[in-house]
């Protein structure tokens, strides 16, 4: 590059010498100054600054100031006198002017007098703020003077030759020389260096020519070769796309040996990560056309290497198997061809070193050290050896809490700490204890509480004393709660689901509950809580950002149920009506054995209090094995939160039920119920729900007890009392799987000498009780018709896992057991089924497709059944 720049500067200097101009001699006369306080200072400043600027121009010779002063003799000089003075001094031009100071504004007027022609050229003017602007004013005046007195010094054109692919406009951006500005050798020299630094050229030079109009600068360029193609040869284990992703250069870029070398390193690292440690990568360049090239990577992959052994040097407390179980890196196994087991990934191994260190710290080895893994390999295998120093194992000593006190007594806090329940010191338990104590402080309004553990090893006893120091700080209150992003949902709908209120003490538990409650609404795709410090240190602002999702659903579907046969469904539902949180639903289910129409309206906050209410009307018909049932009715239900997680419900339902088309072979008991009856029923229920999701819970429980009372003071043709209880529990497991278990029990009895109608008794079978069976319960001994039971017991166990996580599709493995009886509960008479299924919260609602296999199949029963439904999960 130095040689290139020297050659370019030589060309510039040679070109300039051919067209060298005779320097212009100039005399700068004393300026007139208009200022009340700074006249002398201003005159000196403008003369010194302007003289310095003019002296920089090699085409100007400035007459010595003393010679000018001697010639002027202190007289006032007009234009004619200036011409005479110029001739006396033998100069080409005389510069005269004035400086005016008005407030902090300084203005300069300049006149240039051409001595040869005896005329004054058009005047110049510049201004600035304060004395510090004199320098910039003089620089602007100097440029204008040069352009006035020597047009041939002006740059009239800048051209480029030799740039085929790099546009001239891109090169122009790095130049100091500008068309219309005075020419400067120094600027052209800097321009050559700047163009070369762009990295697109092997050689840069400049040719400068002069004409009466001014200077023409032509930059002579030799472009570097461009890469037109990148090829990979020999790659079989790694696809071309992955290799291209490792490159540090692309096509249409200039060749850079440094970038090619760095790309080879990255490709080698890519092969190493896939187990090809003996892979070799070389490159070659080939001509592609007259001036461009092609880069070819030649890859020898060789055999893939797997980890043969992982060994530990210095470990005594744990077996190699225990230590390997803490690591993600594994040894080669017989299924390695299907998985990544046995592949050495250095980033993963680095994390494993941290896991091993944490494992020792969590088992009392507070001085344990895990060294850098030693990796060796031959032509067939990789060997990993991890050195370590265990040190002594320390037990948990004294555990205490000091510092600020909370409302909760220290003894109660200590009882809930995890570390004091461990025999050996456990760092993971200490971290959990810090989280617990911080949470306790937060829930009492100390948002910025600090909990610091102080661990003191007692080498003599080989114990570690743990003291948690609490600095709770000052009380913090919720200040402003701001909600953004809700274009449809009204603010009050969101705020009424928050557990936090402006003005109350800070509580992180209430913040977490607020998030969960908003998430359960299913109105939003995203919910983000952000806390910010308020106007002072005692206040905190909460910013809630939401992103709404469509809540209106129109759906149609078809399916099959072992109970109902073919099913066609249609539904129109708005889950957030007018942004008020109300739900309006019209749905229809048309099956080969049943038909149902229902219109329902839910207002979760009736009268702007947390009074949940539902109003519905329905029409239902169904063909049973031995009779048909028509049912019309309406209902209303109210629910009110009594305590945290606990809600009480009371409802009323009126139904008109008509039993008809009874078969001749039907049970006598069924025949006795022929005709139309009315039922007037009141329901009271109590539920406790701590689940984290309405549709797909992964933790928590849902428990309820209920009682239905029909007849009596409610009138109607039926009189019965039905009791029920249900309990569902969900437990999160590794890999985002969930284990769920549910139990249900029921009892119904007739009153006032009336029997319980056949359609109000208990029947098991189907997707919500015993999957794979149908019509499970007591049978008429004469006709073998299932007539339903007065008691019922049912248990369901499920293992739920992700099938397609992004689509919200889950798989389920289940086991069901239960039965219904005429009286009592008989655990030795429980039917059993098991099976698998798919669940999907689809755009048309929750879908379930499940297959149940009967484990205690009886004569005449099918071995299995498919179950399908669109609606709520159990």
PDB file of N, CA and C in Angstrom, residues 110-180:
ATOM      1  N   UNK A 110     -15.581  41.713   2.891  1.00  0.00           N
ATOM      2  CA  UNK A 110     -14.278  41.706   2.241  1.00  0.00           C
ATOM      3  C   UNK A 110     -14.428  42.153   0.792  1.00  0.00           C
ATOM      4  N   UNK A 111     -13.465  42.951   0.353  1.00  0.00           N
ATOM      5  CA  UNK A 111     -13.382  43.341  -1.054  1.00  0.00           C
ATOM      6  C   UNK A 111     -12.038  42.889  -1.613  1.00  0.00           C
ATOM      7  N   UNK A 112     -12.060  42.392  -2.852  1.00  0.00           N
ATOM      8  CA  UNK A 112     -10.850  41.973  -3.554  1.00  0.00           C
ATOM      9  C   UNK A 112     -10.661  42.947  -4.718  1.00  0.00           C
ATOM     10  N   UNK A 113      -9.496  43.595  -4.745  1.00  0.00           N
ATOM     11  CA  UNK A 113      -9.226  44.593  -5.789  1.00  0.00           C
ATOM     12  C   UNK A 113      -8.176  44.035  -6.730  1.00  0.00           C
ATOM     13  N   UNK A 114      -8.554  43.907  -8.016  1.00  0.00           N
ATOM     14  CA  UNK A 114      -7.656  43.429  -9.062  1.00  0.00           C
ATOM     15  C   UNK A 114      -6.789  44.624  -9.497  1.00  0.00           C
ATOM     16  N   UNK A 115      -5.499  44.587  -9.181  1.00  0.00           N
ATOM     17  CA  UNK A 115      -4.606  45.728  -9.427  1.00  0.00           C
ATOM     18  C   UNK A 115      -4.370  45.923 -10.916  1.00  0.00           C
ATOM     19  N   UNK A 116      -4.206  44.827 -11.648  1.00  0.00           N
ATOM     20  CA  UNK A 116      -3.905  44.945 -13.080  1.00  0.00           C
ATOM     21  C   UNK A 116      -5.033  45.630 -13.822  1.00  0.00           C
ATOM     22  N   UNK A 117      -6.298  45.209 -13.494  1.00  0.00           N
ATOM     23  CA  UNK A 117      -7.435  45.808 -14.198  1.00  0.00           C
ATOM     24  C   UNK A 117      -7.955  47.055 -13.492  1.00  0.00           C
ATOM     25  N   UNK A 118      -7.501  47.290 -12.264  1.00  0.00           N
ATOM     26  CA  UNK A 118      -7.923  48.463 -11.522  1.00  0.00           C
ATOM     27  C   UNK A 118      -9.390  48.438 -11.148  1.00  0.00           C
ATOM     28  N   UNK A 119      -9.924  47.225 -10.896  1.00  0.00           N
ATOM     29  CA  UNK A 119     -11.348  47.115 -10.545  1.00  0.00           C
ATOM     30  C   UNK A 119     -11.510  46.313  -9.261  1.00  0.00           C
ATOM     31  N   UNK A 120     -12.704  46.456  -8.669  1.00  0.00           N
ATOM     32  CA  UNK A 120     -13.049  45.703  -7.455  1.00  0.00           C
ATOM     33  C   UNK A 120     -13.948  44.541  -7.848  1.00  0.00           C
ATOM     34  N   UNK A 121     -13.554  43.323  -7.426  1.00  0.00           N
ATOM     35  CA  UNK A 121     -14.369  42.127  -7.703  1.00  0.00           C
ATOM     36  C   UNK A 121     -15.571  42.096  -6.757  1.00  0.00           C
ATOM     37  N   UNK A 122     -16.629  41.319  -7.095  1.00  0.00           N
ATOM     38  CA  UNK A 122     -17.800  41.237  -6.205  1.00  0.00           C
ATOM     39  C   UNK A 122     -17.400  40.923  -4.780  1.00  0.00           C
ATOM     40  N   UNK A 123     -18.033  41.615  -3.832  1.00  0.00           N
ATOM     41  CA  UNK A 123     -17.653  41.504  -2.435  1.00  0.00           C
ATOM     42  C   UNK A 123     -18.027  40.156  -1.805  1.00  0.00           C
ATOM     43  N   UNK A 124     -17.383  39.878  -0.672  1.00  0.00           N
ATOM     44  CA  UNK A 124     -17.623  38.654   0.086  1.00  0.00           C
ATOM     45  C   UNK A 124     -18.135  39.015   1.467  1.00  0.00           C
ATOM     46  N   UNK A 125     -18.912  38.081   2.057  1.00  0.00           N
ATOM     47  CA  UNK A 125     -19.489  38.352   3.373  1.00  0.00           C
ATOM     48  C   UNK A 125     -19.575  37.042   4.157  1.00  0.00           C
ATOM     49  N   UNK A 126     -19.269  37.112   5.438  1.00  0.00           N
ATOM     50  CA  UNK A 126     -19.411  35.947   6.323  1.00  0.00           C
ATOM     51  C   UNK A 126     -19.658  36.447   7.734  1.00  0.00           C
ATOM     52  N   UNK A 127     -20.301  35.608   8.573  1.00  0.00           N
ATOM     53  CA  UNK A 127     -20.555  36.022   9.948  1.00  0.00           C
ATOM     54  C   UNK A 127     -20.549  34.789  10.848  1.00  0.00           C
ATOM     55  N   UNK A 128     -20.456  35.074  12.174  1.00  0.00           N
ATOM     56  CA  UNK A 128     -20.471  34.015  13.167  1.00  0.00           C
ATOM     57  C   UNK A 128     -20.800  34.564  14.529  1.00  0.00           C
ATOM     58  N   UNK A 129     -20.767  33.675  15.552  1.00  0.00           N
ATOM     59  CA  UNK A 129     -21.101  34.065  16.924  1.00  0.00           C
ATOM     60  C   UNK A 129     -19.846  34.096  17.785  1.00  0.00           C
ATOM     61  N   UNK A 130     -19.489  35.267  18.307  1.00  0.00           N
ATOM     62  CA  UNK A 130     -18.393  35.397  19.252  1.00  0.00           C
ATOM     63  C   UNK A 130     -17.024  35.351  18.607  1.00  0.00           C
ATOM     64  N   UNK A 131     -16.011  35.699  19.422  1.00  0.00           N
ATOM     65  CA  UNK A 131     -14.626  35.742  18.945  1.00  0.00           C
ATOM     66  C   UNK A 131     -14.155  34.371  18.469  1.00  0.00           C
ATOM     67  N   UNK A 132     -14.699  33.303  19.061  1.00  0.00           N
ATOM     68  CA  UNK A 132     -14.247  31.968  18.692  1.00  0.00           C
ATOM     69  C   UNK A 132     -14.622  31.587  17.259  1.00  0.00           C
ATOM     70  N   UNK A 133     -15.512  32.383  16.633  1.00  0.00           N
ATOM     71  CA  UNK A 133     -15.925  32.060  15.256  1.00  0.00           C
ATOM     72  C   UNK A 133     -15.011  32.702  14.209  1.00  0.00           C
ATOM     73  N   UNK A 134     -14.012  33.526  14.630  1.00  0.00           N
ATOM     74  CA  UNK A 134     -13.130  34.216  13.675  1.00  0.00           C
ATOM     75  C   UNK A 134     -12.436  33.208  12.753  1.00  0.00           C
ATOM     76  N   UNK A 135     -11.985  32.059  13.316  1.00  0.00           N
ATOM     77  CA  UNK A 135     -11.276  31.063  12.526  1.00  0.00           C
ATOM     78  C   UNK A 135     -12.140  30.490  11.416  1.00  0.00           C
ATOM     79  N   UNK A 136     -13.387  30.077  11.745  1.00  0.00           N
ATOM     80  CA  UNK A 136     -14.267  29.494  10.726  1.00  0.00           C
ATOM     81  C   UNK A 136     -14.672  30.559   9.695  1.00  0.00           C
ATOM     82  N   UNK A 137     -14.861  31.809  10.135  1.00  0.00           N
ATOM     83  CA  UNK A 137     -15.187  32.885   9.189  1.00  0.00           C
ATOM     84  C   UNK A 137     -14.045  33.063   8.191  1.00  0.00           C
ATOM     85  N   UNK A 138     -12.797  33.065   8.693  1.00  0.00           N
ATOM     86  CA  UNK A 138     -11.638  33.257   7.826  1.00  0.00           C
ATOM     87  C   UNK A 138     -11.490  32.112   6.846  1.00  0.00           C
ATOM     88  N   UNK A 139     -11.792  30.861   7.284  1.00  0.00           N
ATOM     89  CA  UNK A 139     -11.680  29.714   6.384  1.00  0.00           C
ATOM     90  C   UNK A 139     -12.656  29.843   5.227  1.00  0.00           C
ATOM     91  N   UNK A 140     -13.902  30.286   5.515  1.00  0.00           N
ATOM     92  CA  UNK A 140     -14.891  30.442   4.452  1.00  0.00           C
ATOM     93  C   UNK A 140     -14.460  31.545   3.480  1.00  0.00           C
ATOM     94  N   UNK A 141     -13.923  32.656   4.030  1.00  0.00           N
ATOM     95  CA  UNK A 141     -13.489  33.775   3.185  1.00  0.00           C
ATOM     96  C   UNK A 141     -12.315  33.348   2.301  1.00  0.00           C
ATOM     97  N   UNK A 142     -11.373  32.576   2.862  1.00  0.00           N
ATOM     98  CA  UNK A 142     -10.214  32.116   2.097  1.00  0.00           C
ATOM     99  C   UNK A 142     -10.654  31.309   0.878  1.00  0.00           C
ATOM    100  N   UNK A 143     -11.643  30.351   1.079  1.00  0.00           N
ATOM    101  CA  UNK A 143     -12.141  29.551  -0.045  1.00  0.00           C
ATOM    102  C   UNK A 143     -12.724  30.451  -1.125  1.00  0.00           C
ATOM    103  N   UNK A 144     -13.519  31.439  -0.706  1.00  0.00           N
ATOM    104  CA  UNK A 144     -14.146  32.338  -1.691  1.00  0.00           C
ATOM    105  C   UNK A 144     -13.104  33.182  -2.414  1.00  0.00           C
ATOM    106  N   UNK A 145     -12.063  33.618  -1.680  1.00  0.00           N
ATOM    107  CA  UNK A 145     -11.007  34.430  -2.307  1.00  0.00           C
ATOM    108  C   UNK A 145     -10.302  33.622  -3.393  1.00  0.00           C
ATOM    109  N   UNK A 146      -9.951  32.373  -3.076  1.00  0.00           N
ATOM    110  CA  UNK A 146      -9.260  31.526  -4.041  1.00  0.00           C
ATOM    111  C   UNK A 146     -10.095  31.330  -5.300  1.00  0.00           C
ATOM    112  N   UNK A 147     -11.396  31.134  -5.126  1.00  0.00           N
ATOM    113  CA  UNK A 147     -12.255  30.929  -6.289  1.00  0.00           C
ATOM    114  C   UNK A 147     -12.425  32.205  -7.106  1.00  0.00           C
ATOM    115  N   UNK A 148     -12.312  33.347  -6.450  1.00  0.00           N
ATOM    116  CA  UNK A 148     -12.475  34.626  -7.153  1.00  0.00           C
ATOM    117  C   UNK A 148     -11.231  34.983  -7.960  1.00  0.00           C
ATOM    118  N   UNK A 149     -10.054  34.818  -7.334  1.00  0.00           N
ATOM    119  CA  UNK A 149      -8.841  35.319  -7.971  1.00  0.00           C
ATOM    120  C   UNK A 149      -8.192  34.307  -8.900  1.00  0.00           C
ATOM    121  N   UNK A 150      -8.590  33.031  -8.811  1.00  0.00           N
ATOM    122  CA  UNK A 150      -7.931  32.036  -9.654  1.00  0.00           C
ATOM    123  C   UNK A 150      -8.931  30.956 -10.021  1.00  0.00           C
ATOM    124  N   UNK A 151      -9.746  31.269 -11.065  1.00  0.00           N
ATOM    125  CA  UNK A 151     -10.752  30.302 -11.493  1.00  0.00           C
ATOM    126  C   UNK A 151     -10.122  28.990 -11.902  1.00  0.00           C
ATOM    127  N   UNK A 152      -8.870  29.076 -12.404  1.00  0.00           N
ATOM    128  CA  UNK A 152      -8.217  27.859 -12.880  1.00  0.00           C
ATOM    129  C   UNK A 152      -7.857  26.915 -11.724  1.00  0.00           C
ATOM    130  N   UNK A 153      -7.964  27.376 -10.456  1.00  0.00           N
ATOM    131  CA  UNK A 153      -7.708  26.523  -9.292  1.00  0.00           C
ATOM    132  C   UNK A 153      -8.969  25.786  -8.818  1.00  0.00           C
ATOM    133  N   UNK A 154     -10.107  26.081  -9.392  1.00  0.00           N
ATOM    134  CA  UNK A 154     -11.376  25.439  -9.011  1.00  0.00           C
ATOM    135  C   UNK A 154     -11.471  24.057  -9.649  1.00  0.00           C
ATOM    136  N   UNK A 155     -11.984  23.098  -8.901  1.00  0.00           N
ATOM    137  CA  UNK A 155     -12.199  21.756  -9.443  1.00  0.00           C
ATOM    138  C   UNK A 155     -13.456  21.790 -10.289  1.00  0.00           C
ATOM    139  N   UNK A 156     -13.301  21.531 -11.581  1.00  0.00           N
ATOM    140  CA  UNK A 156     -14.458  21.582 -12.483  1.00  0.00           C
ATOM    141  C   UNK A 156     -14.998  20.193 -12.789  1.00  0.00           C
ATOM    142  N   UNK A 157     -14.195  19.129 -12.526  1.00  0.00           N
ATOM    143  CA  UNK A 157     -14.678  17.778 -12.818  1.00  0.00           C
ATOM    144  C   UNK A 157     -13.875  16.761 -12.021  1.00  0.00           C
ATOM    145  N   UNK A 158     -14.578  15.721 -11.547  1.00  0.00           N
ATOM    146  CA  UNK A 158     -13.931  14.565 -10.903  1.00  0.00           C
ATOM    147  C   UNK A 158     -14.412  13.329 -11.650  1.00  0.00           C
ATOM    148  N   UNK A 159     -13.489  12.579 -12.209  1.00  0.00           N
ATOM    149  CA  UNK A 159     -13.851  11.413 -13.006  1.00  0.00           C
ATOM    150  C   UNK A 159     -13.130  10.173 -12.476  1.00  0.00           C
ATOM    151  N   UNK A 160     -13.649   8.978 -12.869  1.00  0.00           N
ATOM    152  CA  UNK A 160     -13.062   7.705 -12.446  1.00  0.00           C
ATOM    153  C   UNK A 160     -12.908   6.816 -13.675  1.00  0.00           C
ATOM    154  N   UNK A 161     -11.782   6.138 -13.744  1.00  0.00           N
ATOM    155  CA  UNK A 161     -11.537   5.205 -14.833  1.00  0.00           C
ATOM    156  C   UNK A 161     -11.077   3.867 -14.256  1.00  0.00           C
ATOM    157  N   UNK A 162     -11.643   2.783 -14.807  1.00  0.00           N
ATOM    158  CA  UNK A 162     -11.220   1.444 -14.388  1.00  0.00           C
ATOM    159  C   UNK A 162     -12.159   0.760 -13.410  1.00  0.00           C
ATOM    160  N   UNK A 163     -13.180   1.444 -12.911  1.00  0.00           N
ATOM    161  CA  UNK A 163     -14.130   0.811 -11.980  1.00  0.00           C
ATOM    162  C   UNK A 163     -15.285   0.205 -12.772  1.00  0.00           C
ATOM    163  N   UNK A 164     -15.250  -1.127 -12.886  1.00  0.00           N
ATOM    164  CA  UNK A 164     -16.295  -1.826 -13.642  1.00  0.00           C
ATOM    165  C   UNK A 164     -17.523  -2.120 -12.777  1.00  0.00           C
ATOM    166  N   UNK A 165     -17.291  -2.476 -11.509  1.00  0.00           N
ATOM    167  CA  UNK A 165     -18.384  -2.962 -10.669  1.00  0.00           C
ATOM    168  C   UNK A 165     -18.675  -2.061  -9.478  1.00  0.00           C
ATOM    169  N   UNK A 166     -17.704  -1.304  -9.081  1.00  0.00           N
ATOM    170  CA  UNK A 166     -17.918  -0.383  -7.959  1.00  0.00           C
ATOM    171  C   UNK A 166     -18.383   0.940  -8.535  1.00  0.00           C
ATOM    172  N   UNK A 167     -19.594   1.350  -8.169  1.00  0.00           N
ATOM    173  CA  UNK A 167     -20.172   2.555  -8.747  1.00  0.00           C
ATOM    174  C   UNK A 167     -19.397   3.808  -8.328  1.00  0.00           C
ATOM    175  N   UNK A 168     -19.337   4.771  -9.269  1.00  0.00           N
ATOM    176  CA  UNK A 168     -18.614   6.019  -9.004  1.00  0.00           C
ATOM    177  C   UNK A 168     -19.200   6.759  -7.813  1.00  0.00           C
ATOM    178  N   UNK A 169     -20.532   6.688  -7.660  1.00  0.00           N
ATOM    179  CA  UNK A 169     -21.175   7.395  -6.545  1.00  0.00           C
ATOM    180  C   UNK A 169     -20.707   6.856  -5.202  1.00  0.00           C
ATOM    181  N   UNK A 170     -20.409   5.550  -5.136  1.00  0.00           N
ATOM    182  CA  UNK A 170     -19.928   4.961  -3.887  1.00  0.00           C
ATOM    183  C   UNK A 170     -18.523   5.462  -3.574  1.00  0.00           C
ATOM    184  N   UNK A 171     -17.683   5.599  -4.627  1.00  0.00           N
ATOM    185  CA  UNK A 171     -16.321   6.098  -4.408  1.00  0.00           C
ATOM    186  C   UNK A 171     -16.360   7.569  -4.005  1.00  0.00           C
ATOM    187  N   UNK A 172     -17.266   8.329  -4.620  1.00  0.00           N
ATOM    188  CA  UNK A 172     -17.375   9.765  -4.364  1.00  0.00           C
ATOM    189  C   UNK A 172     -17.588  10.053  -2.885  1.00  0.00           C
ATOM    190  N   UNK A 173     -18.238   9.105  -2.174  1.00  0.00           N
ATOM    191  CA  UNK A 173     -18.577   9.329  -0.772  1.00  0.00           C
ATOM    192  C   UNK A 173     -17.352   9.478   0.120  1.00  0.00           C
ATOM    193  N   UNK A 174     -16.187   8.901  -0.286  1.00  0.00           N
ATOM    194  CA  UNK A 174     -15.013   8.928   0.597  1.00  0.00           C
ATOM    195  C   UNK A 174     -14.045  10.055   0.251  1.00  0.00           C
ATOM    196  N   UNK A 175     -14.346  10.866  -0.773  1.00  0.00           N
ATOM    197  CA  UNK A 175     -13.400  11.895  -1.229  1.00  0.00           C
ATOM    198  C   UNK A 175     -13.512  13.177  -0.411  1.00  0.00           C
ATOM    199  N   UNK A 176     -12.367  13.843  -0.265  1.00  0.00           N
ATOM    200  CA  UNK A 176     -12.353  15.191   0.287  1.00  0.00           C
ATOM    201  C   UNK A 176     -12.546  16.224  -0.816  1.00  0.00           C
ATOM    202  N   UNK A 177     -11.988  15.927  -1.999  1.00  0.00           N
ATOM    203  CA  UNK A 177     -12.119  16.839  -3.146  1.00  0.00           C
ATOM    204  C   UNK A 177     -13.562  16.875  -3.596  1.00  0.00           C
ATOM    205  N   UNK A 178     -14.076  18.082  -3.824  1.00  0.00           N
ATOM    206  CA  UNK A 178     -15.470  18.260  -4.222  1.00  0.00           C
ATOM    207  C   UNK A 178     -15.512  19.198  -5.415  1.00  0.00           C
ATOM    208  N   UNK A 179     -16.319  18.854  -6.383  1.00  0.00           N
ATOM    209  CA  UNK A 179     -16.474  19.695  -7.563  1.00  0.00           C
ATOM    210  C   UNK A 179     -16.962  21.079  -7.132  1.00  0.00           C
ATOM    211  N   UNK A 180     -16.258  22.124  -7.672  1.00  0.00           N
ATOM    212  CA  UNK A 180     -16.611  23.499  -7.335  1.00  0.00           C
ATOM    213  C   UNK A 180     -15.757  24.085  -6.247  1.00  0.00           C
TER     214      UNK A 180
END
